[in-house]
């Protein structure tokens, strides 16, 4: 892969440079080529280039100036690489503005290495990369989605769900042990209101066996309307929740029913999005007793001060206080979040815990992390992170109202089905294929955006067959699979790739070779758009190769080599799609 070439060049140039610098006062660099870029315009073979400006950026200013006049450095490099089969050609190229070192890669060796690596291990070929192996294994907890139970899954939770799923996928892909956690909003006075609504409307457990979420939500809305008209209703709800906290069996039994029915419905929706969780936790796991322990620890550490109105607050900074306990003695969400973080560290001994929550909650997590550090927990120093994201505008149902996520998915499926029926290229038109394309379009339409930016959702752009969409990724994957099934050549391991000499073949190999570097970049930034952009480039290179690399009409050796190349392209595309949370389709 590309990193292998960069590492090879880096180590050899470092040795050559150290030889040139021997006897000078300058420190000998251990690595001098962190910024080498592949030249995408190389027509014969991929080239790696290093500008002497890059050496200057590394603090080797004097060296870079001296090297401009040192022909011996170029000679030294040629001798260093002359026996290498992967990078056999090295030369200096000087212009008025700069001096560049050019390293021409052996196309045959590069093609062979890339194709063989991927076709040998199609499920995890990137694990052979030296770049990926540099990442030390970690125990990671990712909290994402986190909707409220007994309410429809609103589109407002869509981004947390999609981005959190990607974060979990990519952490797992680089070798981390990942626990995917859904922290449900399942506690509070709202359940007192919900029970009031269900009791008043006479809803029984049997009534809730069908369309439970809709009925529970209607009961909740009704209770809120009544509470706005009659203060006694709100008081009744608070009393009900107090009994729940005290463990009153009848009230807890009703709450457990609401929670279980909500989970059944949530898991069905998550299934449509190809999302799953290892654990479903909730605020209910951290009742008054757990919160009291947090308050006591903060009191003992001298972290709280009491205001004149009786509230206890924690000073995050001179300009920000956060309330930890209300004047009536009740706790807030942040208190439960502190208790949850402590519990999770005890449960999972995580190296890192990631919260995937929108930008608007930045102050909350600043306070949360500050409290945990102030309590003396060393793992809170660099083991906690808030992965922020912006809001999406315009995600409404076809009726124009922003409602449940299922309405969004159903609307997308309907529109995709209409497009399939009128498209000349559609081979399979079914509800299942329309559903998969619709989900792919929604996911890719979201993940192609920079995570922290707000963006405007467009049905037309998300579902178009051309352009950079989820449909394009699925179409390219299906086309590659169809080629394998109907090309008339059986795939064989370790075929000769010598016939792959066309510029389009080399361009495709070069793009495939970048996968491990793109993977690691997306991991470090936790930005799915980095991977999405790469997959679109891979599709473009694949489609260009389709036009000039036929298999059926080619001689046997050429046909086998081309098939191996397209197999490598499909495995790379499928791996990237799976990281995004897509299910690669087989026909469309």
Coordinates of C-alpha atoms in Angstrom, one line a residue:
X1 CA 0.0 0.0 0.0
X2 CA 1.1 3.7 -0.3
X3 CA 2.3 3.9 3.2
X4 CA 4.8 1.0 2.6
X5 CA 6.3 3.0 -0.2
X6 CA 6.5 6.2 1.8
X7 CA 8.1 4.4 4.7
X8 CA 10.7 2.8 2.4
X9 CA 11.6 6.1 0.8
X10 CA 11.7 7.9 4.2
X11 CA 14.1 5.5 5.8
X12 CA 16.5 5.4 2.8
X13 CA 16.5 9.2 2.3
X14 CA 17.1 9.7 6.0
X15 CA 20.2 7.5 5.8
X16 CA 21.4 9.3 2.7
X17 CA 20.8 12.7 4.3
X18 CA 22.6 11.7 7.5
X19 CA 25.6 10.8 5.4
X20 CA 25.6 14.2 3.7
X21 CA 25.2 16.0 7.1
X22 CA 27.9 14.0 8.8
X23 CA 30.5 16.3 10.3
X24 CA 28.0 19.2 10.6
X25 CA 26.5 20.5 13.8
X26 CA 23.0 19.8 12.6
X27 CA 21.0 17.0 14.3
X28 CA 20.6 13.9 12.3
X29 CA 16.9 13.5 11.3
X30 CA 15.4 10.1 11.9
X31 CA 12.5 10.6 9.5
X32 CA 12.5 13.4 6.8
X33 CA 9.6 12.5 4.6
X34 CA 6.3 12.8 6.4
X35 CA 4.7 14.9 3.7
X36 CA 5.5 12.9 0.5
X37 CA 2.6 13.1 -1.9
X38 CA 1.7 10.7 -4.7
X39 CA 1.7 12.6 -8.1
X40 CA -1.8 11.9 -9.6
X41 CA -0.6 13.2 -13.0
X42 CA 2.1 10.6 -13.5
X43 CA 1.4 8.9 -16.8
X44 CA 3.8 6.0 -16.8
X45 CA 3.9 5.1 -13.1
X46 CA 3.1 6.6 -9.7
X47 CA 5.7 9.1 -8.5
X48 CA 6.4 10.2 -5.0
X49 CA 7.8 13.7 -4.6
X50 CA 9.6 15.6 -1.8
X51 CA 10.2 19.3 -2.0
X52 CA 13.2 20.7 -0.2
X53 CA 10.8 23.1 1.2
X54 CA 9.4 20.2 3.2
X55 CA 12.9 19.7 4.7
X56 CA 12.8 23.4 5.7
X57 CA 9.5 22.8 7.4
X58 CA 11.2 20.0 9.3
X59 CA 13.7 22.6 10.7
X60 CA 16.5 21.7 8.3
X61 CA 16.7 25.1 6.7
X62 CA 20.5 25.2 6.5
X63 CA 20.6 21.6 5.2
X64 CA 18.1 22.4 2.5
X65 CA 20.1 25.4 1.3
X66 CA 23.3 23.4 1.3
X67 CA 21.7 20.5 -0.5
X68 CA 20.8 22.7 -3.5
X69 CA 24.5 22.7 -4.4
X70 CA 25.3 19.1 -3.5
X71 CA 25.2 16.8 -6.5
X72 CA 26.6 14.1 -4.2
X73 CA 23.3 13.9 -2.4
X74 CA 21.5 12.9 -5.7
X75 CA 24.2 10.3 -6.4
X76 CA 23.9 9.0 -2.9
X77 CA 20.2 8.5 -3.3
X78 CA 20.6 6.7 -6.6
X79 CA 23.0 4.3 -5.0
X80 CA 20.7 3.8 -2.1
X81 CA 17.7 2.8 -4.3
X82 CA 19.4 1.2 -7.3
X83 CA 18.8 -2.4 -6.0
X84 CA 15.2 -1.7 -4.8
X85 CA 12.5 -3.3 -6.9
X86 CA 9.7 -1.1 -5.7
X87 CA 11.4 2.4 -6.1
X88 CA 14.2 1.8 -8.6
X89 CA 14.4 5.4 -10.1
X90 CA 15.4 8.5 -8.2
X91 CA 16.4 12.0 -9.6
X92 CA 16.6 15.6 -8.6
X93 CA 14.6 18.2 -10.4
X94 CA 15.4 21.9 -9.9
X95 CA 13.4 24.9 -10.8
X96 CA 13.8 28.6 -10.0
X97 CA 11.4 28.2 -7.1
X98 CA 12.4 24.9 -5.6
X99 CA 14.3 21.6 -5.8
X100 CA 12.4 18.4 -5.8
X101 CA 13.4 14.8 -5.2
X102 CA 11.4 12.5 -7.5
X103 CA 11.0 8.7 -6.8
X104 CA 9.5 6.7 -9.6
X105 CA 7.7 3.6 -8.4
X106 CA 8.0 0.3 -10.3
X107 CA 4.5 -0.2 -11.7
X108 CA 4.7 -3.9 -11.9
X109 CA 5.8 -4.3 -8.3
X110 CA 3.2 -1.9 -7.0
X111 CA 0.4 -3.6 -8.9
X112 CA 1.4 -7.0 -7.7
X113 CA 1.8 -5.9 -4.1
X114 CA -1.6 -4.1 -4.0
X115 CA -3.7 -6.7 -5.8
X116 CA -2.2 -9.7 -4.0
X117 CA -2.5 -8.1 -0.5
X118 CA -6.2 -7.4 -1.0
X119 CA -7.3 -10.6 -2.8
X120 CA -5.4 -12.7 -0.2
X121 CA -7.3 -11.0 2.7
X122 CA -10.4 -9.4 1.3
X123 CA -12.1 -9.0 4.7
X124 CA -9.3 -7.2 6.5
X125 CA -6.5 -6.4 4.1
X126 CA -5.8 -3.1 5.7
X127 CA -4.6 -4.8 8.8
X128 CA -1.4 -5.7 7.0
X129 CA -0.6 -2.0 6.7
X130 CA 2.4 -0.8 8.7
X131 CA 0.5 2.5 9.2
X132 CA -2.5 0.7 10.8
X133 CA -0.2 -1.4 13.0
X134 CA 1.3 1.7 14.5
X135 CA -2.0 2.4 16.3
X136 CA -1.9 0.8 19.8
X137 CA -5.0 -1.3 20.6
X138 CA -7.4 0.5 22.9
X139 CA -10.7 -0.2 24.7
X140 CA -13.2 2.3 23.4
X141 CA -16.7 3.1 24.5
X142 CA -18.8 5.0 22.0
X143 CA -22.1 6.6 23.2
X144 CA -24.4 7.6 20.4
X145 CA -28.0 8.0 19.3
X146 CA -29.5 8.2 22.8
X147 CA -33.2 8.9 22.0
X148 CA -36.0 9.2 24.5
X149 CA -38.1 6.1 25.0
X150 CA -41.9 6.1 24.5
X151 CA -41.5 8.7 21.7
X152 CA -41.1 8.3 18.0
X153 CA -37.4 8.2 16.9
X154 CA -37.1 11.8 15.6
X155 CA -34.8 12.8 12.8
X156 CA -33.0 14.9 15.3
X157 CA -31.3 11.7 16.5
X158 CA -30.3 10.6 13.0
X159 CA -26.9 12.3 12.8
X160 CA -25.8 11.0 16.2
X161 CA -26.9 7.5 15.1
X162 CA -25.1 7.6 11.7
X163 CA -22.0 9.4 12.8
X164 CA -21.7 7.3 16.0
X165 CA -22.1 4.1 14.0
X166 CA -19.2 5.2 11.8
X167 CA -17.0 6.1 14.8
X168 CA -17.6 2.6 16.3
X169 CA -16.9 1.0 12.9
X170 CA -13.6 2.7 12.2
X171 CA -12.3 2.2 15.8
X172 CA -13.0 -1.5 15.4
X173 CA -11.4 -1.5 11.9
X174 CA -8.1 -0.3 13.2
X175 CA -8.0 -3.0 15.9
X176 CA -9.7 -1.4 19.0
X177 CA -12.1 -3.3 21.2
X178 CA -15.3 -1.3 20.9
X179 CA -18.4 -1.1 23.1
X180 CA -21.3 0.6 21.4
X181 CA -23.6 2.1 23.9
X182 CA -27.0 3.7 23.6
X183 CA -27.8 5.9 26.6
X184 CA -31.6 6.2 26.6
X185 CA -33.6 9.0 28.0
X186 CA -35.7 6.7 30.2
X187 CA -36.1 8.5 33.5
X188 CA -37.6 11.7 35.0
X189 CA -40.9 13.4 35.6
X190 CA -41.9 12.9 31.9
X191 CA -42.7 9.3 32.9
X192 CA -45.1 10.5 35.5
X193 CA -46.8 12.4 32.8
X194 CA -46.8 9.4 30.5
X195 CA -48.4 7.2 33.2
X196 CA -51.0 9.8 33.8
X197 CA -51.9 9.9 30.1
X198 CA -52.1 6.1 29.8
X199 CA -54.2 5.8 33.0
X200 CA -56.5 8.6 32.0
X201 CA -57.1 7.2 28.5
X202 CA -57.4 3.6 29.8
X203 CA -54.5 2.2 27.8
X204 CA -53.7 -1.4 28.9
X205 CA -50.6 -3.5 28.1
X206 CA -52.8 -5.4 25.6
X207 CA -53.6 -2.1 23.9
X208 CA -49.9 -1.3 23.5
X209 CA -48.9 -4.5 21.8
X210 CA -49.6 -2.9 18.4
X211 CA -48.2 0.5 17.4
X212 CA -47.0 1.1 20.9
X213 CA -44.8 4.1 20.3
X214 CA -47.6 6.1 18.5
X215 CA -50.1 5.4 21.3
X216 CA -47.6 6.2 24.1
X217 CA -46.6 9.4 22.4
X218 CA -50.3 10.4 22.0
X219 CA -50.8 9.7 25.7
X220 CA -47.8 11.8 26.6
X221 CA -49.0 14.7 24.4
X222 CA -52.4 14.5 26.0
X223 CA -50.9 14.6 29.5
X224 CA -48.8 17.6 28.7
X225 CA -51.9 19.4 27.4
X226 CA -53.8 18.6 30.6
X227 CA -50.8 19.7 32.7
X228 CA -50.8 23.1 30.9
X229 CA -54.5 23.5 31.8
X230 CA -54.4 22.1 35.4
X231 CA -51.4 22.4 37.7
X232 CA -52.6 19.4 39.7
X233 CA -51.7 17.1 36.7
X234 CA -48.1 18.2 36.9
X235 CA -48.1 17.6 40.6
X236 CA -49.5 14.1 40.1
X237 CA -46.8 13.4 37.6
X238 CA -44.1 14.5 40.0
X239 CA -45.5 12.4 42.8
X240 CA -45.6 9.4 40.4
X241 CA -41.9 9.8 39.5
X242 CA -41.0 10.2 43.2
X243 CA -42.7 6.8 43.9
X244 CA -40.7 5.4 40.9
X245 CA -37.5 6.6 42.5
X246 CA -38.5 5.1 45.8
X247 CA -39.2 1.7 44.1
X248 CA -43.0 1.5 44.2
X249 CA -43.8 -1.8 42.3
X250 CA -46.9 -0.7 40.4
X251 CA -45.3 2.5 39.0
X252 CA -42.1 0.7 38.2
X253 CA -43.9 -2.1 36.4
X254 CA -45.7 0.4 34.1
X255 CA -42.4 2.1 33.4
X256 CA -40.7 -1.2 32.5
X257 CA -43.5 -1.9 30.1
X258 CA -43.1 1.4 28.4
X259 CA -39.3 0.9 28.2
X260 CA -39.5 -2.7 26.8
X261 CA -42.0 -1.8 24.1
X262 CA -39.9 1.3 23.1
X263 CA -36.8 -0.9 22.8
X264 CA -38.6 -3.3 20.5
X265 CA -39.6 -0.5 18.2
X266 CA -36.2 1.3 18.4
X267 CA -34.3 -1.9 17.4
X268 CA -36.5 -2.3 14.4
X269 CA -35.7 1.2 13.2
X270 CA -32.0 0.7 13.9
X271 CA -32.2 -2.5 11.8
X272 CA -33.3 -0.4 8.8
X273 CA -30.2 1.8 9.3
X274 CA -27.8 -1.2 9.7
X275 CA -27.0 0.0 13.2
X276 CA -26.7 -2.1 16.4
X277 CA -25.5 -1.7 19.9
X278 CA -23.7 -3.8 22.5
X279 CA -25.5 -2.2 25.4
X280 CA -28.7 -0.2 26.1
X281 CA -28.2 1.9 29.2
X282 CA -30.3 4.7 30.5
X283 CA -30.6 7.4 33.0
X284 CA -32.7 5.1 35.1
X285 CA -29.4 3.2 36.0
X286 CA -28.3 6.2 38.0
X287 CA -31.1 7.1 40.4
X288 CA -30.9 9.3 43.5
X289 CA -28.5 7.1 45.4
X290 CA -25.8 7.1 42.6
X291 CA -26.3 10.9 42.3
X292 CA -25.9 11.4 46.0
X293 CA -22.5 9.6 45.9
X294 CA -21.4 12.0 43.2
X295 CA -22.6 15.0 45.2
X296 CA -20.8 13.7 48.3
X297 CA -17.6 13.3 46.4
X298 CA -17.8 16.8 45.0
X299 CA -18.6 18.2 48.5
X300 CA -15.6 16.4 50.0
X301 CA -13.3 17.8 47.3
X302 CA -14.6 21.3 47.9
X303 CA -15.9 21.6 44.3
X304 CA -19.4 22.9 45.1
X305 CA -20.7 26.2 46.4
X306 CA -24.3 27.0 47.5
X307 CA -26.1 30.0 46.0
X308 CA -28.6 32.2 47.9
X309 CA -31.5 30.4 46.3
X310 CA -30.3 27.0 47.7
X311 CA -28.8 25.6 44.4
X312 CA -25.4 23.9 44.5
X313 CA -23.2 24.8 41.6
X314 CA -19.8 23.8 40.2
X315 CA -17.7 26.7 38.8
X316 CA -16.5 25.4 35.4
X317 CA -14.6 28.7 34.9
X318 CA -14.9 32.3 36.1
X319 CA -17.7 32.9 33.6
X320 CA -19.7 29.6 33.9
X321 CA -21.4 27.9 36.8
X322 CA -23.3 24.6 36.3
X323 CA -26.0 23.5 38.6
X324 CA -25.4 20.1 40.2
X325 CA -28.3 20.0 42.6
X326 CA -31.5 22.1 42.6
X327 CA -32.8 24.0 45.6
X328 CA -35.4 21.2 46.3
X329 CA -32.6 18.6 46.5
X330 CA -33.3 17.0 43.0
X331 CA -30.4 16.4 40.7
X332 CA -29.9 17.1 37.0
X333 CA -28.8 15.3 33.8
X334 CA -25.1 16.3 34.4
X335 CA -25.1 14.6 37.8
X336 CA -26.3 11.4 36.2
X337 CA -23.7 11.8 33.4
X338 CA -20.9 12.0 36.0
X339 CA -22.3 8.9 37.7
X340 CA -22.5 7.1 34.3
X341 CA -18.9 8.0 33.4
X342 CA -17.6 6.6 36.7
X343 CA -19.7 3.4 36.3
X344 CA -18.5 2.9 32.7
X345 CA -14.8 3.2 33.7
X346 CA -15.4 0.6 36.4
X347 CA -17.3 -1.7 33.9
X348 CA -15.1 -1.4 30.9
X349 CA -11.8 0.0 32.0
X350 CA -11.8 2.0 28.8
X351 CA -8.9 3.8 27.3
X352 CA -11.2 6.2 25.6
X353 CA -14.8 7.2 25.8
X354 CA -16.4 9.1 23.0
X355 CA -19.7 11.0 23.2
X356 CA -21.3 11.6 19.8
X357 CA -23.6 14.6 20.5
X358 CA -24.5 17.7 18.6
X359 CA -22.6 21.0 18.8
X360 CA -25.2 22.6 21.1
X361 CA -24.1 20.4 24.0
X362 CA -20.5 21.6 24.1
X363 CA -20.9 23.5 27.3
X364 CA -22.4 20.4 29.0
X365 CA -19.4 18.2 28.0
X366 CA -16.9 20.9 29.0
X367 CA -18.5 20.9 32.4
X368 CA -18.7 17.1 32.6
X369 CA -15.0 16.6 31.7
X370 CA -14.0 19.4 34.1
X371 CA -15.8 17.8 37.0
X372 CA -14.3 14.4 36.4
X373 CA -10.8 15.8 36.2
X374 CA -11.4 17.9 39.3
X375 CA -12.4 14.7 41.1
X376 CA -8.9 13.4 40.4
X377 CA -9.7 10.7 37.8
X378 CA -6.6 10.5 35.6
X379 CA -8.4 8.8 32.8
X380 CA -10.5 11.9 32.3
X381 CA -7.4 13.9 31.4
X382 CA -7.2 12.6 27.8
X383 CA -9.5 9.6 27.7
X384 CA -12.8 11.5 27.1
X385 CA -13.9 13.3 23.9
X386 CA -17.0 15.0 22.6
X387 CA -17.4 14.3 18.9
X388 CA -19.6 17.2 17.8
X389 CA -21.8 17.6 14.8
X390 CA -23.9 20.3 13.2
X391 CA -27.6 20.2 12.6
X392 CA -29.4 19.1 9.4
X393 CA -32.1 21.4 8.0
X394 CA -34.8 20.4 5.6
X395 CA -35.2 16.8 6.6
X396 CA -39.0 16.7 6.5
X397 CA -41.6 14.1 5.3
X398 CA -43.2 14.4 1.9
X399 CA -46.0 16.2 3.6
X400 CA -43.6 18.9 4.7
X401 CA -43.6 18.3 8.5
X402 CA -40.6 17.2 10.5
X403 CA -41.6 14.0 12.1
X404 CA -40.3 10.5 12.9
X405 CA -37.3 9.0 11.2
X406 CA -39.4 6.3 9.8
X407 CA -41.4 8.8 7.8
X408 CA -38.1 10.0 6.4
X409 CA -37.0 6.5 5.4
X410 CA -40.4 5.6 4.1
X411 CA -40.5 8.7 2.0
X412 CA -37.0 8.0 0.6
X413 CA -37.9 4.4 -0.2
X414 CA -41.0 5.6 -2.1
X415 CA -39.1 8.1 -4.1
X416 CA -36.3 5.6 -4.9
X417 CA -38.9 3.0 -6.0
X418 CA -40.4 5.6 -8.4
X419 CA -36.9 6.3 -9.8
X420 CA -36.2 2.6 -10.2
X421 CA -39.4 2.0 -12.2
X422 CA -38.5 4.7 -14.7
X423 CA -34.8 4.1 -15.0
X424 CA -33.5 2.2 -18.1
X425 CA -30.5 0.7 -16.1
X426 CA -32.6 -0.9 -13.3
X427 CA -32.4 -4.7 -13.4
X428 CA -34.1 -5.3 -10.0
X429 CA -37.0 -3.2 -8.8
X430 CA -38.3 -4.2 -5.4
X431 CA -39.2 -2.8 -2.1
X432 CA -36.0 -4.4 -0.6
X433 CA -33.7 -2.8 -3.2
X434 CA -35.5 0.6 -3.0
X435 CA -35.1 0.4 0.8
X436 CA -31.4 -0.3 0.7
X437 CA -30.8 2.5 -1.9
X438 CA -32.8 4.9 0.1
X439 CA -31.0 4.2 3.4
X440 CA -27.6 4.4 1.5
X441 CA -28.6 7.8 0.1
X442 CA -29.6 9.2 3.5
X443 CA -26.4 7.9 5.2
X444 CA -24.0 9.0 2.5
X445 CA -25.9 12.3 2.0
X446 CA -25.2 13.0 5.7
X447 CA -21.6 11.6 6.0
X448 CA -20.3 13.4 2.9
X449 CA -20.7 16.7 4.9
X450 CA -18.0 18.0 7.3
X451 CA -19.2 16.7 10.7
X452 CA -19.5 20.0 12.5
X453 CA -21.2 22.0 9.8
X454 CA -25.0 22.5 9.6
X455 CA -26.3 21.6 6.1
X456 CA -29.4 21.7 4.1
X457 CA -30.9 18.3 3.2
X458 CA -32.2 17.8 -0.4
X459 CA -34.3 14.9 -1.5
X460 CA -33.3 15.5 -5.1
X461 CA -29.6 15.5 -4.4
X462 CA -29.6 12.6 -2.0
X463 CA -31.6 10.3 -4.3
X464 CA -30.1 11.2 -7.8
X465 CA -28.6 8.3 -9.7
X466 CA -25.7 10.4 -11.0
X467 CA -23.2 12.5 -9.0
X468 CA -21.6 11.7 -5.6
X469 CA -24.4 9.8 -3.8
X470 CA -25.0 6.6 -2.0
X471 CA -26.6 5.3 -5.2
X472 CA -23.3 5.8 -7.0
X473 CA -21.4 3.6 -4.5
X474 CA -24.0 0.9 -4.6
X475 CA -24.2 1.0 -8.4
X476 CA -20.4 0.7 -8.8
X477 CA -20.3 -2.2 -6.3
X478 CA -23.1 -4.1 -8.1
X479 CA -21.4 -3.5 -11.5
X480 CA -18.1 -4.9 -10.2
X481 CA -19.9 -8.0 -8.8
X482 CA -21.8 -8.5 -12.1
X483 CA -18.6 -8.3 -14.0
X484 CA -17.1 -11.0 -11.8
X485 CA -20.1 -13.2 -12.4
X486 CA -20.5 -12.8 -16.1
X487 CA -16.9 -12.2 -17.5
X488 CA -16.3 -15.8 -18.3
X489 CA -13.1 -16.0 -16.3
X490 CA -12.8 -17.7 -12.9
X491 CA -10.8 -15.9 -10.2
X492 CA -7.6 -17.5 -9.2
X493 CA -5.2 -16.5 -6.3
X494 CA -1.9 -14.9 -7.1
X495 CA -2.3 -14.5 -10.8
X496 CA 0.4 -12.6 -12.8
X497 CA -0.4 -8.9 -12.8
X498 CA 2.2 -8.1 -15.4
X499 CA -0.4 -7.4 -18.2
X500 CA -1.7 -4.5 -16.1
X501 CA 0.2 -1.7 -17.8
X502 CA -2.5 0.7 -19.1
X503 CA -2.6 4.2 -17.5
X504 CA -6.2 3.5 -16.3
X505 CA -5.1 0.3 -14.6
X506 CA -2.2 2.0 -12.8
X507 CA -4.4 4.9 -11.8
X508 CA -6.9 2.5 -10.3
X509 CA -4.1 0.6 -8.4
X510 CA -2.7 3.9 -7.1
X511 CA -6.2 4.8 -5.8
X512 CA -6.7 1.4 -4.2
X513 CA -3.2 1.7 -2.5
X514 CA -4.3 4.8 -0.7
X515 CA -7.0 3.1 1.3
X516 CA -4.9 2.5 4.5
X517 CA -3.8 6.1 4.7
X518 CA -7.3 7.4 4.1
X519 CA -8.6 4.9 6.8
X520 CA -6.0 6.2 9.4
X521 CA -6.7 9.9 8.5
X522 CA -10.5 9.4 8.9
X523 CA -9.8 7.6 12.2
X524 CA -7.6 10.4 13.6
X525 CA -10.1 13.1 12.6
X526 CA -13.2 10.9 13.1
X527 CA -14.5 12.5 9.9
X528 CA -16.5 10.2 7.7
X529 CA -16.3 12.7 4.8
X530 CA -12.6 11.9 4.3
X531 CA -13.5 8.3 3.6
X532 CA -16.6 9.2 1.5
X533 CA -14.6 11.5 -0.8
X534 CA -12.0 8.7 -1.2
X535 CA -14.7 6.2 -2.2
X536 CA -16.1 8.5 -4.8
X537 CA -12.6 8.9 -6.3
X538 CA -12.2 5.1 -6.2
X539 CA -15.5 4.8 -8.1
X540 CA -14.4 7.3 -10.7
X541 CA -11.1 5.4 -11.2
X542 CA -13.0 2.1 -11.4
X543 CA -15.4 3.4 -14.0
X544 CA -12.6 4.8 -16.1
X545 CA -10.9 1.4 -16.0
X546 CA -14.1 -0.3 -17.1
X547 CA -14.1 1.5 -20.4
X548 CA -10.6 0.4 -21.5
X549 CA -10.0 -2.9 -19.7
X550 CA -12.5 -5.5 -21.1
X551 CA -12.2 -9.1 -19.8
X552 CA -14.3 -11.2 -22.1
X553 CA -12.4 -10.3 -25.3
X554 CA -9.0 -10.4 -23.7
X555 CA -6.4 -13.2 -23.8
X556 CA -6.5 -15.6 -20.8
X557 CA -3.6 -14.1 -18.9
X558 CA -4.7 -10.5 -19.5
X559 CA -8.3 -11.4 -18.5
X560 CA -7.2 -13.0 -15.3
X561 CA -5.1 -10.0 -14.4
X562 CA -7.9 -7.5 -15.1
X563 CA -10.3 -9.6 -13.1
X564 CA -7.9 -9.6 -10.1
X565 CA -7.7 -5.9 -10.3
X566 CA -11.4 -5.4 -10.4
X567 CA -11.8 -7.9 -7.5
X568 CA -9.3 -5.7 -5.5
X569 CA -11.3 -2.6 -6.3
X570 CA -14.6 -4.3 -5.2
X571 CA -13.2 -5.5 -1.9
X572 CA -11.8 -2.0 -1.2
X573 CA -15.1 -0.4 -2.1
X574 CA -17.0 -2.9 0.0
X575 CA -14.7 -2.3 3.0
X576 CA -15.2 1.4 2.8
X577 CA -18.9 1.2 2.4
X578 CA -19.2 -1.1 5.4
X579 CA -17.3 1.4 7.5
X580 CA -19.9 4.0 6.6
X581 CA -22.6 1.7 7.7
X582 CA -23.8 0.6 4.3
X583 CA -24.8 -2.9 3.2
X584 CA -23.1 -3.4 -0.2
X585 CA -25.8 -4.6 -2.6
X586 CA -25.4 -7.4 -5.1
X587 CA -28.0 -6.3 -7.7
X588 CA -29.9 -3.1 -8.5

